[in-house]
Short mmCIF file of C-alpha atoms in Angstrom, two decimals:
data_model
loop_
_atom_site.label_atom_id
_atom_site.label_comp_id
_atom_site.label_asym_id
_atom_site.label_seq_id
_atom_site.Cartn_x
_atom_site.Cartn_y
_atom_site.Cartn_z
CA UNK A 1 158.24 158.20 -196.95
CA UNK A 2 155.69 156.04 -198.77
CA UNK A 3 152.10 157.18 -198.62
CA UNK A 4 149.27 154.63 -198.69
CA UNK A 5 146.48 157.13 -199.38
CA UNK A 6 146.03 160.11 -201.68
CA UNK A 7 144.97 163.27 -199.95
CA UNK A 8 143.39 166.33 -201.53
CA UNK A 9 146.60 168.30 -200.90
CA UNK A 10 148.46 165.81 -203.08
CA UNK A 11 146.37 166.66 -206.18
CA UNK A 12 147.41 169.51 -208.46
CA UNK A 13 146.34 170.50 -211.94
CA UNK A 14 147.01 167.70 -214.36
CA UNK A 15 145.80 164.24 -215.22
CA UNK A 16 145.78 160.89 -213.47
CA UNK A 17 146.55 158.16 -215.97
CA UNK A 18 146.11 154.41 -215.70
CA UNK A 19 149.71 153.84 -214.74
CA UNK A 20 149.19 156.00 -211.64
CA UNK A 21 146.58 153.59 -210.28
CA UNK A 22 147.41 150.24 -208.77
CA UNK A 23 145.51 147.63 -210.73
CA UNK A 24 144.60 145.79 -207.53
CA UNK A 25 143.17 148.91 -205.88
CA UNK A 26 139.44 148.93 -205.13
CA UNK A 27 137.09 151.89 -205.00
CA UNK A 28 134.50 151.49 -202.28
CA UNK A 29 131.01 152.24 -203.61
CA UNK A 30 129.98 154.09 -200.47
CA UNK A 31 132.74 156.61 -201.12
CA UNK A 32 131.06 157.56 -204.43
CA UNK A 33 127.68 158.59 -203.02
CA UNK A 34 128.37 162.21 -203.82
CA UNK A 35 129.11 161.58 -207.50
CA UNK A 36 126.54 158.96 -208.44
CA UNK A 37 124.08 160.24 -211.04
CA UNK A 38 121.76 159.18 -213.82
CA UNK A 39 118.43 157.47 -214.39
CA UNK A 40 117.44 155.36 -211.42
CA UNK A 41 113.75 154.43 -211.59
CA UNK A 42 110.33 155.14 -213.09
CA UNK A 43 106.97 155.29 -211.30
CA UNK A 44 103.72 155.16 -213.26
CA UNK A 45 100.41 156.27 -211.76
CA UNK A 46 97.12 155.15 -213.32
CA UNK A 47 95.11 156.00 -210.21
CA UNK A 48 95.26 158.95 -207.82
CA UNK A 49 97.76 158.72 -204.98
CA UNK A 50 100.95 160.14 -203.49
CA UNK A 51 104.43 160.17 -204.97
CA UNK A 52 107.11 159.86 -202.27
CA UNK A 53 110.68 160.78 -203.16
CA UNK A 54 112.94 157.72 -202.99
CA UNK A 55 116.21 158.01 -201.10
CA UNK A 56 118.92 159.66 -203.16
CA UNK A 57 116.64 161.04 -205.88
CA UNK A 58 117.34 164.70 -206.65
CA UNK A 59 115.51 165.33 -209.93
CA UNK A 60 112.47 163.98 -211.73
CA UNK A 61 110.86 164.40 -215.11
CA UNK A 62 107.10 164.44 -214.65
CA UNK A 63 104.67 163.72 -217.48
CA UNK A 64 100.98 164.41 -216.87
CA UNK A 65 98.25 163.35 -219.31
CA UNK A 66 94.63 164.45 -218.89
CA UNK A 67 91.74 162.08 -219.63
CA UNK A 68 89.80 161.94 -222.88
CA UNK A 69 86.21 163.05 -223.48
CA UNK A 70 83.43 160.91 -224.92
CA UNK A 71 81.58 161.17 -228.19
CA UNK A 72 77.87 161.80 -228.64
CA UNK A 73 74.92 159.68 -229.75
CA UNK A 74 73.14 160.61 -232.95
CA UNK A 75 71.55 159.12 -236.04
CA UNK A 76 72.43 158.66 -239.67
CA UNK A 77 71.39 162.21 -240.62
CA UNK A 78 72.51 164.04 -237.50
CA UNK A 79 75.16 166.78 -237.67
CA UNK A 80 75.67 166.32 -233.93
CA UNK A 81 77.61 163.07 -234.43
CA UNK A 82 80.60 164.68 -232.76
CA UNK A 83 83.57 163.03 -231.09
CA UNK A 84 85.43 163.41 -227.81
CA UNK A 85 88.72 165.31 -227.57
CA UNK A 86 91.95 164.14 -225.96
CA UNK A 87 93.35 165.51 -222.73
CA UNK A 88 96.23 167.96 -222.48
CA UNK A 89 99.83 166.91 -221.83
CA UNK A 90 102.38 168.54 -219.50
CA UNK A 91 106.08 167.69 -219.05
CA UNK A 92 108.51 169.25 -216.59
CA UNK A 93 111.97 168.69 -215.09
CA UNK A 94 111.78 169.30 -211.33
CA UNK A 95 114.54 169.53 -208.73
CA UNK A 96 113.08 167.55 -205.82
CA UNK A 97 116.03 167.86 -203.45
CA UNK A 98 113.82 169.77 -201.02
CA UNK A 99 110.51 168.12 -201.99
CA UNK A 100 109.48 164.96 -200.16
CA UNK A 101 106.15 164.12 -201.78
CA UNK A 102 103.55 165.15 -204.33
CA UNK A 103 99.81 164.63 -204.61
CA UNK A 104 98.79 163.00 -207.87
CA UNK A 105 95.30 163.17 -209.33
CA UNK A 106 94.39 160.97 -212.27
CA UNK A 107 91.48 162.12 -214.43
CA UNK A 108 88.76 159.64 -215.32
CA UNK A 109 87.68 159.29 -218.92
CA UNK A 110 84.46 161.08 -219.83
CA UNK A 111 81.54 158.70 -219.34
CA UNK A 112 79.91 157.22 -222.42
CA UNK A 113 76.95 159.23 -223.67
CA UNK A 114 73.54 158.31 -225.07
CA UNK A 115 72.65 161.94 -225.83
CA UNK A 116 73.75 164.58 -228.32
CA UNK A 117 76.33 165.88 -225.85
CA UNK A 118 79.42 163.91 -224.83
CA UNK A 119 81.08 164.08 -221.40
CA UNK A 120 84.40 165.74 -220.59
CA UNK A 121 87.36 163.81 -219.23
CA UNK A 122 88.86 164.70 -215.86
CA UNK A 123 92.00 166.71 -215.15
CA UNK A 124 95.24 164.98 -214.19
CA UNK A 125 97.43 166.93 -211.75
CA UNK A 126 100.85 166.80 -210.07
CA UNK A 127 101.09 169.10 -207.02
CA UNK A 128 104.16 169.16 -204.76
CA UNK A 129 103.65 172.43 -202.89
CA UNK A 130 105.98 174.29 -205.24
CA UNK A 131 104.99 173.05 -208.69
CA UNK A 132 101.51 172.37 -210.01
CA UNK A 133 101.21 170.65 -213.39
CA UNK A 134 97.66 170.43 -214.71
CA UNK A 135 96.68 168.49 -217.82
CA UNK A 136 93.05 169.30 -218.51
CA UNK A 137 90.56 166.65 -219.57
CA UNK A 138 89.37 166.61 -223.16
CA UNK A 139 85.91 167.96 -223.88
CA UNK A 140 82.99 165.75 -224.87
CA UNK A 141 81.47 166.00 -228.33
CA UNK A 142 79.24 169.07 -228.58
CA UNK A 143 75.56 169.21 -229.43
CA UNK A 144 76.30 172.13 -231.76
CA UNK A 145 76.26 170.99 -235.37
CA UNK A 146 79.64 169.86 -236.66
CA UNK A 147 81.66 170.53 -233.49
CA UNK A 148 83.82 167.91 -231.84
CA UNK A 149 85.01 168.25 -228.26
CA UNK A 150 87.68 170.84 -227.42
CA UNK A 151 91.13 169.52 -226.51
CA UNK A 152 92.22 169.67 -222.86
CA UNK A 153 94.39 172.53 -221.63
CA UNK A 154 97.99 172.15 -220.40
CA UNK A 155 99.54 174.37 -217.71
CA UNK A 156 102.66 174.46 -215.53
CA UNK A 157 105.24 172.51 -217.49
CA UNK A 158 108.39 173.16 -219.47
CA UNK A 159 106.34 171.65 -222.30
CA UNK A 160 102.57 172.19 -222.48
CA UNK A 161 100.57 170.58 -225.29
CA UNK A 162 96.83 171.05 -225.59
CA UNK A 163 94.78 167.98 -226.45
CA UNK A 164 93.58 167.30 -229.98
CA UNK A 165 90.00 168.33 -230.75
CA UNK A 166 87.55 165.55 -231.45
CA UNK A 167 86.51 165.02 -235.06
CA UNK A 168 83.15 166.41 -236.15
CA UNK A 169 80.42 164.48 -237.97
CA UNK A 170 82.07 162.90 -241.03
CA UNK A 171 85.50 162.86 -239.33
CA UNK A 172 84.61 159.89 -237.17
CA UNK A 173 87.41 159.61 -234.67
CA UNK A 174 88.15 160.83 -231.18
CA UNK A 175 91.16 163.03 -230.45
CA UNK A 176 94.58 161.36 -230.24
CA UNK A 177 96.71 161.88 -227.13
CA UNK A 178 100.44 161.58 -226.44
CA UNK A 179 99.75 158.03 -225.21
CA UNK A 180 97.12 156.63 -227.55
CA UNK A 181 94.79 156.95 -230.52
CA UNK A 182 91.23 158.16 -230.31
CA UNK A 183 88.33 155.80 -230.85
CA UNK A 184 87.36 154.95 -234.44
CA UNK A 185 83.86 154.48 -235.74
CA UNK A 186 82.62 150.87 -235.53
CA UNK A 187 80.87 149.64 -238.67
CA UNK A 188 78.16 147.63 -236.93
CA UNK A 189 76.86 150.77 -235.22
CA UNK A 190 75.64 152.13 -238.56
CA UNK A 191 72.69 149.75 -238.56
CA UNK A 192 71.35 151.26 -235.35
CA UNK A 193 72.37 148.24 -233.28
CA UNK A 194 74.49 148.45 -230.15
CA UNK A 195 77.86 150.13 -230.76
CA UNK A 196 80.70 147.95 -231.93
CA UNK A 197 82.95 148.38 -228.88
CA UNK A 198 85.87 146.69 -230.60
CA UNK A 199 85.76 149.46 -233.19
CA UNK A 200 85.15 152.54 -231.07
CA UNK A 201 87.17 152.15 -227.90
CA UNK A 202 89.95 154.74 -227.51
CA UNK A 203 93.44 153.34 -227.09
CA UNK A 204 95.97 153.94 -224.31
CA UNK A 205 95.61 156.97 -222.06
CA UNK A 206 94.04 160.37 -222.57
CA UNK A 207 92.40 159.81 -225.96
CA UNK A 208 88.80 160.63 -226.85
CA UNK A 209 86.00 158.29 -227.91
CA UNK A 210 83.99 158.44 -231.11
CA UNK A 211 80.30 159.24 -231.57
CA UNK A 212 77.85 156.44 -232.37
CA UNK A 213 74.54 156.02 -234.18
CA UNK A 214 71.58 155.34 -231.89
CA UNK A 215 73.50 153.87 -228.98
CA UNK A 216 75.85 154.78 -226.15
CA UNK A 217 79.35 155.95 -226.95
CA UNK A 218 82.37 154.46 -225.22
CA UNK A 219 84.03 156.33 -222.38
CA UNK A 220 87.13 158.40 -223.05
CA UNK A 221 90.47 156.95 -222.00
CA UNK A 222 91.69 157.77 -218.47
CA UNK A 223 94.71 159.95 -217.68
CA UNK A 224 98.15 158.92 -216.51
CA UNK A 225 101.17 160.41 -214.68
CA UNK A 226 104.72 159.12 -215.28
CA UNK A 227 107.59 160.10 -212.97
CA UNK A 228 111.12 159.37 -214.23
CA UNK A 229 113.61 159.60 -211.35
CA UNK A 230 117.28 160.58 -211.36
CA UNK A 231 120.06 160.73 -208.79
#
């Protein structure tokens, strides 16, 4: 008797080679739903919101970056010319087979400062009811002599990296993050004029801003959450 289909009882230990398969045979995609796997999509959040699990997604890699702090204002002889730190960074592989959604909070960059104390960046958070990943915001430059902001904390991931401290006084740069460089001192600010924003803005996400002379520092860079999705 000639069989037109292969049943599980027909398969024993061994190998199926090309010659065993009719070249004109077709494999219906819907029959492979149980074995499909691999990278499917990426969602990037630059503002707070809700992640909803797409159909078929079983695992995600979540990256959470806290926001950067801002530098201080000072003058040409001030030891409180201290710079903002970067936010912490958290990364985790999560099985989301039984998770339908997660609340995402994106930290805002620390507001620019016109005083001898900078402002801290906000925390960025992923929370799905089972897992909470928190990337703390970077600290603002401190009014204590020669102390930059303290790097943001990192909790809950498979990988947790604290933010880089802000430079202090002569080290005129904000903390670098996983997603960008800290702000760098702008030359035109040395004259006491308005800060050179093209020179002091932090780059990307999560980095800290630099202190300025007699002006208002730039804000720290905001946080970000990236969700890489797999079947």
